[in-house]
Tab-separated table of C-alpha atoms in Angstrom:
chain	number	residue	atom	x	y	z
A	260	MET	CA	-12.007	3.375	0.883
A	261	ASN	CA	-15.152	1.390	0.288
A	262	SER	CA	-16.567	0.941	-3.206
A	263	SER	CA	-20.260	0.780	-3.892
A	264	GLU	CA	-22.362	-0.627	-6.692
A	265	GLU	CA	-25.422	1.093	-8.059
A	266	ILE	CA	-27.853	-1.122	-9.948
A	267	ALA	CA	-30.496	0.565	-12.061
A	268	VAL	CA	-33.276	-1.834	-13.054
A	269	SER	CA	-35.271	-0.264	-15.893
A	270	GLY	CA	-38.370	-2.087	-17.023
A	271	MET	CA	-40.111	-1.116	-20.255
A	272	SER	CA	-37.799	1.897	-20.656
A	273	ALA	CA	-34.785	-0.296	-21.382
A	274	GLY	CA	-32.578	0.225	-24.432
A	275	ARG	CA	-33.701	-0.419	-27.986
A	276	SER	CA	-32.218	-3.935	-28.056
A	277	ALA	CA	-34.182	-4.907	-24.951
A	278	MET	CA	-37.453	-4.195	-26.784
A	279	ARG	CA	-36.921	-7.435	-28.692
A	280	MET	CA	-38.114	-9.108	-25.506
A	281	GLY	CA	-41.858	-9.381	-25.109
A	282	PRO	CA	-43.600	-7.509	-22.301
A	283	ALA	CA	-44.009	-10.638	-20.165
A	284	GLU	CA	-40.321	-11.460	-20.584
A	285	LEU	CA	-39.360	-7.909	-19.703
A	286	VAL	CA	-41.468	-7.880	-16.556
A	287	GLN	CA	-40.146	-11.257	-15.435
A	288	ALA	CA	-36.535	-10.351	-16.190
A	289	ALA	CA	-36.883	-7.060	-14.296
A	290	ALA	CA	-38.409	-8.888	-11.327
A	291	MET	CA	-35.660	-11.502	-11.276
A	292	ALA	CA	-32.976	-8.834	-11.580
A	293	ARG	CA	-34.529	-6.894	-8.706
A	294	ARG	CA	-34.548	-10.012	-6.526
A	295	PHE	CA	-30.921	-10.857	-7.379
A	296	TYR	CA	-29.205	-7.464	-7.452
A	297	LEU	CA	-31.226	-5.397	-5.010
A	298	GLU	CA	-32.713	-7.923	-2.586
A	299	GLY	CA	-29.727	-10.285	-2.508
A	300	LYS	CA	-31.662	-13.476	-3.210
A	301	SER	CA	-29.859	-16.480	-4.658
A	302	LYS	CA	-30.596	-17.924	-8.083
A	303	ILE	CA	-32.050	-21.016	-6.430
A	304	GLN	CA	-34.453	-18.900	-4.358
A	305	ILE	CA	-35.510	-16.958	-7.444
A	306	ALA	CA	-36.021	-20.185	-9.397
A	307	GLU	CA	-38.287	-21.565	-6.675
A	308	GLU	CA	-40.331	-18.359	-6.561
A	309	PHE	CA	-40.901	-18.244	-10.336
A	310	GLY	CA	-41.186	-22.001	-10.852
A	311	VAL	CA	-38.251	-22.275	-13.277
A	312	SER	CA	-34.804	-23.854	-13.181
A	313	ARG	CA	-31.842	-21.944	-11.730
A	314	PHE	CA	-30.196	-22.302	-15.144
A	315	LYS	CA	-33.019	-20.292	-16.699
A	316	VAL	CA	-32.621	-17.675	-13.990
A	317	ALA	CA	-28.929	-17.427	-14.854
A	318	ARG	CA	-29.761	-17.023	-18.573
A	319	VAL	CA	-32.366	-14.345	-17.844
A	320	LEU	CA	-29.936	-12.367	-15.664
A	321	GLU	CA	-27.255	-12.646	-18.334
A	322	THR	CA	-29.674	-11.470	-21.026
A	323	ALA	CA	-30.786	-8.589	-18.811
A	324	LEU	CA	-27.181	-7.369	-18.672
A	325	GLU	CA	-26.557	-7.883	-22.388
A	326	ARG	CA	-29.695	-5.980	-23.395
A	327	ASP	CA	-29.184	-3.090	-20.998
A	328	LEU	CA	-32.181	-3.978	-18.829
A	329	VAL	CA	-29.800	-3.932	-15.868
A	330	ARG	CA	-27.002	-1.399	-15.567
A	331	ILE	CA	-24.273	-1.878	-12.986
A	332	GLU	CA	-22.111	1.091	-12.064
A	333	ILE	CA	-19.031	0.666	-9.882
A	334	ARG	CA	-18.269	3.770	-7.837
A	335	VAL	CA	-15.332	4.575	-5.590
A	336	PRO	CA	-14.592	7.877	-3.843
A	337	ALA	CA	-13.486	10.560	-6.285
A	338	GLU	CA	-9.922	10.702	-4.937
A	339	LEU	CA	-9.288	7.002	-5.673
A	340	ASP	CA	-8.394	5.759	-9.167
A	341	ALA	CA	-9.677	2.189	-9.260
A	342	GLU	CA	-8.495	1.445	-12.803
A	343	ARG	CA	-4.915	2.553	-12.202
A	344	SER	CA	-4.895	0.789	-8.829
A	345	ASP	CA	-5.844	-2.547	-10.345
A	346	ALA	CA	-3.421	-2.176	-13.261
A	347	LEU	CA	-0.552	-1.298	-10.925
A	348	ARG	CA	-1.348	-4.212	-8.601
A	349	ALA	CA	-1.317	-6.617	-11.541
A	350	ARG	CA	1.879	-5.227	-13.111
A	351	TYR	CA	3.938	-5.573	-9.947
A	352	GLY	CA	2.151	-8.584	-8.488
A	353	LEU	CA	1.253	-6.653	-5.345
A	354	ARG	CA	-1.241	-7.723	-2.721
A	355	HIS	CA	-2.766	-4.239	-2.595
A	356	ALA	CA	-2.206	-1.106	-4.685
A	357	VAL	CA	-4.136	2.078	-3.987
A	358	VAL	CA	-3.715	5.034	-6.337
A	359	VAL	CA	-5.054	8.457	-5.351
A	360	GLU	CA	-5.434	11.549	-7.488
A	361	SER	CA	-2.317	13.719	-7.551
A	362	PRO	CA	-2.656	17.318	-6.395
A	363	ALA	CA	-2.171	20.067	-8.974
A	364	ASP	CA	1.438	20.612	-7.895
A	365	ALA	CA	2.271	16.885	-7.741
A	366	GLU	CA	5.463	17.272	-9.795
A	367	GLU	CA	6.965	19.457	-7.087
A	368	SER	CA	5.401	17.699	-4.091
A	369	PRO	CA	6.563	14.129	-3.465
A	370	ASP	CA	4.418	12.202	-0.995
A	371	PRO	CA	1.395	14.530	-0.870
A	372	GLU	CA	-0.342	14.433	2.509
A	373	ASN	CA	-3.467	12.734	1.148
A	374	LEU	CA	-1.377	9.570	0.665
A	375	GLY	CA	-1.038	9.350	4.437
A	376	GLU	CA	-4.778	9.740	4.889
A	377	VAL	CA	-5.543	6.906	2.473
A	378	ALA	CA	-2.789	4.748	3.981
A	379	ALA	CA	-4.349	5.274	7.413
A	380	ASP	CA	-7.628	3.874	6.089
A	381	LEU	CA	-5.773	0.954	4.485
A	382	LEU	CA	-4.034	0.076	7.756
A	383	GLY	CA	-7.445	0.129	9.416
A	384	GLU	CA	-8.385	-2.669	7.007
A	385	LEU	CA	-5.151	-4.680	7.163
A	386	VAL	CA	-4.330	-4.653	10.883
A	387	THR	CA	-6.211	-7.150	13.036
A	388	GLU	CA	-6.391	-7.529	16.795
A	389	GLY	CA	-3.164	-8.875	18.252
A	390	ASP	CA	-0.975	-7.825	15.310
A	391	VAL	CA	2.361	-6.091	15.743
A	392	LEU	CA	2.525	-2.951	13.609
A	393	GLY	CA	5.947	-1.629	12.606
A	394	LEU	CA	6.487	1.990	11.531
A	395	ALA	CA	9.656	3.175	9.767
A	396	TRP	CA	10.778	6.797	9.677
A	397	GLY	CA	9.405	8.923	6.848
A	398	ARG	CA	7.255	11.975	6.244
A	399	SER	CA	4.557	9.842	4.642
A	400	THR	CA	4.357	7.469	7.625
A	401	ILE	CA	4.197	10.450	9.973
A	402	HIS	CA	1.288	11.868	7.934
A	403	MET	CA	-0.332	8.431	8.019
A	404	ALA	CA	-0.086	8.159	11.795
A	405	ALA	CA	-1.530	11.647	12.247
A	406	ALA	CA	-4.542	10.644	10.120
A	407	LEU	CA	-5.275	7.389	12.000
A	408	ASP	CA	-8.703	7.314	13.594
A	409	ARG	CA	-9.282	3.575	13.905
A	410	LEU	CA	-6.980	0.637	14.542
A	411	PRO	CA	-7.655	-2.711	16.251
A	412	PRO	CA	-5.778	-3.390	19.504
A	413	CYS	CA	-2.161	-4.044	18.522
A	414	THR	CA	1.422	-3.472	19.583
A	415	VAL	CA	3.258	-0.697	17.721
A	416	VAL	CA	7.039	-0.741	17.282
A	417	GLN	CA	9.399	1.711	15.628
A	418	LEU	CA	11.489	0.098	12.863
A	419	THR	CA	14.145	2.768	12.389
A	420	GLY	CA	15.863	5.526	14.244
A	421	VAL	CA	14.899	9.106	13.460
A	422	TYR	CA	16.294	11.582	10.978
A	423	ASP	CA	17.364	13.886	13.783
A	424	ALA	CA	17.188	12.908	17.450
A	425	GLY	CA	16.265	16.501	18.222
A	426	THR	CA	13.023	16.175	16.229
A	427	ALA	CA	11.993	12.800	17.669
A	428	GLU	CA	8.920	14.214	19.375
A	429	ARG	CA	7.619	15.478	16.040
A	430	GLY	CA	8.649	12.445	14.008
A	431	SER	CA	8.724	8.669	14.241
A	432	VAL	CA	8.460	8.517	18.015
A	433	GLU	CA	5.294	10.584	17.953
A	434	ALA	CA	3.927	8.457	15.075
A	435	VAL	CA	4.436	5.285	17.126
A	436	ARG	CA	2.805	6.863	20.148
A	437	ARG	CA	-0.126	8.105	18.061
A	438	ALA	CA	-0.769	4.691	16.494
A	439	ALA	CA	-0.555	2.985	19.895
A	440	GLN	CA	-2.956	5.542	21.369
A	441	VAL	CA	-5.516	4.900	18.616
A	442	SER	CA	-5.189	1.122	18.957
A	443	GLY	CA	-4.969	1.035	22.745
A	444	GLY	CA	-1.856	-1.137	22.493
A	445	ASP	CA	1.733	-0.865	23.722
A	446	ALA	CA	4.255	1.437	22.055
A	447	HIS	CA	7.942	0.628	21.576
A	448	PRO	CA	9.687	3.742	20.225
A	449	ILE	CA	13.383	4.112	19.433
A	450	TYR	CA	15.075	7.204	20.856
A	451	ALA	CA	18.107	7.253	18.585
A	452	PRO	CA	19.260	8.719	15.265
A	453	MET	CA	18.911	6.561	12.181
A	454	LEU	CA	22.499	7.075	11.028
A	455	LEU	CA	25.527	7.010	13.347
A	456	PRO	CA	29.074	8.199	12.588
A	457	ASP	CA	30.605	4.722	12.838
A	458	VAL	CA	29.837	1.026	13.258
A	459	ALA	CA	30.941	0.882	16.906
A	460	THR	CA	28.561	3.659	17.998
A	461	ALA	CA	25.657	2.008	16.170
A	462	ALA	CA	26.402	-1.353	17.801
A	463	ALA	CA	26.579	0.227	21.245
A	464	LEU	CA	23.219	1.934	20.773
A	465	ARG	CA	21.557	-1.289	19.602
A	466	ASN	CA	22.557	-2.854	22.930
A	467	GLN	CA	20.903	-0.144	24.999
A	468	THR	CA	17.906	-1.513	26.903
A	469	GLY	CA	15.106	0.471	25.246
A	470	ILE	CA	16.433	0.037	21.726
A	471	ALA	CA	17.196	-3.655	22.253
A	472	ARG	CA	13.642	-4.174	23.495
A	473	ALA	CA	12.234	-2.623	20.322
A	474	PHE	CA	14.536	-4.780	18.184
A	475	GLU	CA	13.181	-7.889	19.928
A	476	TYR	CA	9.797	-7.147	18.360
A	477	PHE	CA	11.105	-6.975	14.793
A	478	ASP	CA	10.615	-10.711	14.222
A	479	LYS	CA	7.046	-10.404	15.542
A	480	VAL	CA	5.925	-7.627	13.204
A	481	THR	CA	2.981	-8.697	11.044
A	482	VAL	CA	2.256	-5.399	9.244
A	483	ALA	CA	4.879	-2.764	8.466
A	484	CYS	CA	4.569	0.720	7.029
A	485	VAL	CA	7.579	2.212	5.218
A	486	SER	CA	8.548	5.211	3.101
A	487	ILE	CA	10.631	5.362	-0.085
A	488	GLY	CA	13.203	8.008	-1.009
A	489	SER	CA	14.855	8.991	-4.275
A	490	TRP	CA	18.611	9.506	-4.244
A	491	GLU	CA	18.520	13.287	-4.222
A	492	ALA	CA	18.512	16.108	-1.717
A	493	GLY	CA	15.264	16.645	0.127
A	494	ILE	CA	13.697	13.382	-1.076
A	495	SER	CA	16.017	10.901	0.630
A	496	THR	CA	16.590	10.915	4.359
A	497	VAL	CA	19.844	8.969	4.033
A	498	HIS	CA	21.137	11.203	1.245
A	499	ASP	CA	20.630	14.272	3.423
A	500	MET	CA	22.465	12.738	6.386
A	501	LEU	CA	25.634	11.804	4.494
A	502	THR	CA	28.690	13.885	3.633
A	503	ASP	CA	29.348	14.947	0.036
A	504	GLU	CA	32.099	12.344	-0.211
A	505	GLU	CA	29.813	9.577	1.054
A	506	ARG	CA	27.045	10.607	-1.351
A	507	SER	CA	29.451	10.414	-4.261
A	508	HIS	CA	30.638	6.983	-3.148
A	509	TYR	CA	27.164	5.473	-2.986
A	510	ALA	CA	26.121	7.211	-6.189
A	511	SER	CA	29.046	5.469	-7.894
A	512	LEU	CA	27.493	2.145	-6.832
A	513	GLY	CA	24.371	3.004	-8.805
A	514	VAL	CA	22.025	3.763	-5.931
A	515	ALA	CA	18.603	4.858	-7.186
A	516	ALA	CA	16.440	4.571	-4.089
A	517	GLU	CA	16.459	4.096	-0.339
A	518	MET	CA	14.003	2.608	2.100
A	519	SER	CA	14.590	2.405	5.842
A	520	ALA	CA	18.300	3.179	5.273
A	521	HIS	CA	18.669	0.344	2.741
A	522	LEU	CA	19.967	1.376	-0.694
A	523	PHE	CA	18.809	-0.076	-4.039
A	524	ASN	CA	19.889	0.223	-7.644
A	525	SER	CA	17.363	0.585	-10.462
A	526	GLU	CA	16.966	-3.200	-10.730
A	527	GLY	CA	15.982	-3.548	-7.087
A	528	ARG	CA	19.282	-4.998	-5.898
A	529	ARG	CA	20.715	-3.731	-2.643
A	530	VAL	CA	23.952	-1.776	-2.838
A	531	GLY	CA	26.136	-0.143	-0.220
A	532	ARG	CA	25.305	-2.692	2.446
A	533	ASP	CA	28.064	-1.351	4.654
A	534	LEU	CA	25.872	1.669	5.362
A	535	GLY	CA	23.423	-0.541	7.255
A	536	GLU	CA	26.079	-1.346	9.832
A	537	ARG	CA	26.023	2.317	10.864
A	538	CYS	CA	22.234	2.540	10.996
A	539	ILE	CA	19.548	1.873	13.570
A	540	THR	CA	17.046	0.110	11.360
A	541	VAL	CA	15.255	-3.158	10.717
A	542	GLU	CA	17.388	-5.492	8.613
A	543	ALA	CA	16.292	-6.178	5.033
A	544	ASP	CA	16.021	-9.916	5.704
A	545	ARG	CA	13.638	-9.238	8.578
A	546	LEU	CA	11.563	-6.916	6.405
A	547	ARG	CA	11.318	-9.682	3.812
A	548	ARG	CA	9.805	-12.015	6.408
A	549	ILE	CA	7.076	-9.574	7.475
A	550	PRO	CA	3.783	-10.793	5.949
A	551	GLU	CA	2.527	-7.331	4.919
A	552	VAL	CA	4.837	-4.403	4.094
A	553	VAL	CA	2.997	-1.296	2.925
A	554	ALA	CA	5.014	1.424	1.190
A	555	ILE	CA	3.676	4.978	1.018
A	556	ALA	CA	5.303	7.067	-1.706
A	557	GLY	CA	4.166	9.266	-4.564
A	558	GLY	CA	5.043	12.049	-6.935
A	559	GLN	CA	6.753	11.932	-10.307
A	560	ARG	CA	10.148	12.684	-8.732
A	561	LYS	CA	9.899	9.453	-6.704
A	562	ALA	CA	8.510	7.206	-9.425
A	563	ALA	CA	11.837	5.639	-10.446
A	564	ALA	CA	12.720	5.027	-6.789
A	565	ILE	CA	9.356	3.372	-6.163
A	566	ASP	CA	9.948	1.081	-9.139
A	567	ALA	CA	13.379	0.113	-7.795
A	568	VAL	CA	12.083	-0.740	-4.310
A	569	LEU	CA	9.116	-2.692	-5.671
A	570	ARG	CA	11.552	-4.777	-7.731
A	571	SER	CA	13.427	-5.699	-4.531
A	572	GLY	CA	10.575	-7.920	-3.329
A	573	LEU	CA	10.555	-6.280	0.109
A	574	VAL	CA	7.185	-4.551	-0.358
A	575	THR	CA	3.823	-6.303	-0.699
A	576	SER	CA	1.477	-3.297	-0.997
A	577	LEU	CA	1.687	0.306	-2.189
A	578	VAL	CA	-0.165	3.570	-1.653
A	579	THR	CA	0.791	6.081	-4.354
A	580	ASP	CA	-0.644	8.769	-6.616
A	581	THR	CA	-1.561	9.036	-10.296
A	582	SER	CA	1.598	10.977	-11.126
A	583	ALA	CA	3.846	8.151	-9.963
A	584	ALA	CA	1.494	5.403	-11.175
A	585	ASP	CA	1.552	6.627	-14.779
A	586	HIS	CA	5.357	6.409	-14.775
A	587	LEU	CA	5.341	2.995	-13.107
A	588	MET	CA	2.995	1.554	-15.720
A	589	THR	CA	5.353	2.437	-18.568
A	590	THR	CA	8.845	2.030	-17.121
A	591	GLY	CA	11.056	-0.786	-18.372
A	592	PRO	CA	10.206	-4.491	-18.562
A	593	ALA	CA	7.521	-5.869	-16.292
A	594	PRO	CA	9.029	-6.828	-12.935
A	595	ARG	CA	8.704	-10.189	-11.234
A	596	PRO	CA	5.723	-10.378	-8.849
A	597	ALA	CA	6.401	-8.524	-5.596
A	598	LEU	CA	4.844	-11.402	-3.658
A	599	ASP	CA	7.702	-13.562	-4.922
A	600	ARG	CA	9.856	-12.280	-2.094
A	601	ALA	CA	13.088	-14.080	-2.857
A	602	ASP	CA	16.125	-11.830	-2.480
A	603	PRO	CA	17.114	-10.600	-5.999
A	604	ASP	CA	20.725	-10.580	-4.757
A	605	GLY	CA	20.542	-14.320	-4.160
A	606	PRO	CA	21.206	-16.244	-0.957
């Protein structure tokens, strides 16, 4: 995740334009550049050493760059695309955007596993001691938790129920336990399905001691990790849990994406809010108050859904791949900054 800078200081072998400088100027410029770029000395320190003003030092360093006496190369690990990352961050007004290279079969593989690995490194940067980390259900967050190898001491809480209570040990519950184990903090899992058959059953489950205790931490979450789903079979947890009739109903409302059982149209507005009453999940308003919400989602098939969720203002940071990023950089009008987290639906 760390970038590095390689500075090549080349004396008399500099480019043709640098030869316009005399040999004494070249030697002095190379020495000053070495002090500044390689030894980390300040311009004031260099000025004192060479008996010149710091303004002259600044001019010499600037000339050294212009005339190719100093070459600066920015390097990041091969799997990271720094240019796309910065462009995506700027377009959506995100706090962080990290774009990784898509695998060869990216078109058929939404959320490739390497997204989880990079997200694990990002959480290692973002989470500080004493934070409360919230994890929502999703294949990408499960991959992220499995890849965690460092995390400051923090409390970990589950933000949603699971796709299938029978797979809890292999899903969100295990992800919460894994993150807590790495951090050495407390874990607050939720042993319940994400979607219930009716409102009354969901309400009764929320009042159960263990689930209620997890919900008490929702307002304390400082960093959250969520997944994004497209409204199609196999790429949306909610879509797969509904009946054909229910799918048709929500499709008629224009749903384009889902995140933590919340549905969004292509403009980032929430639709089908009644579904949330049947779900064990963190409320959208609570998500909006969490300082850092990191979404992990990639693949061309999810690109439109990612765009919709980013437009909602619920997400502050994104880990995605080049396949999705290329679509996001060209889709529709530029959205409002994600860090402007006002509800697009209004008060």
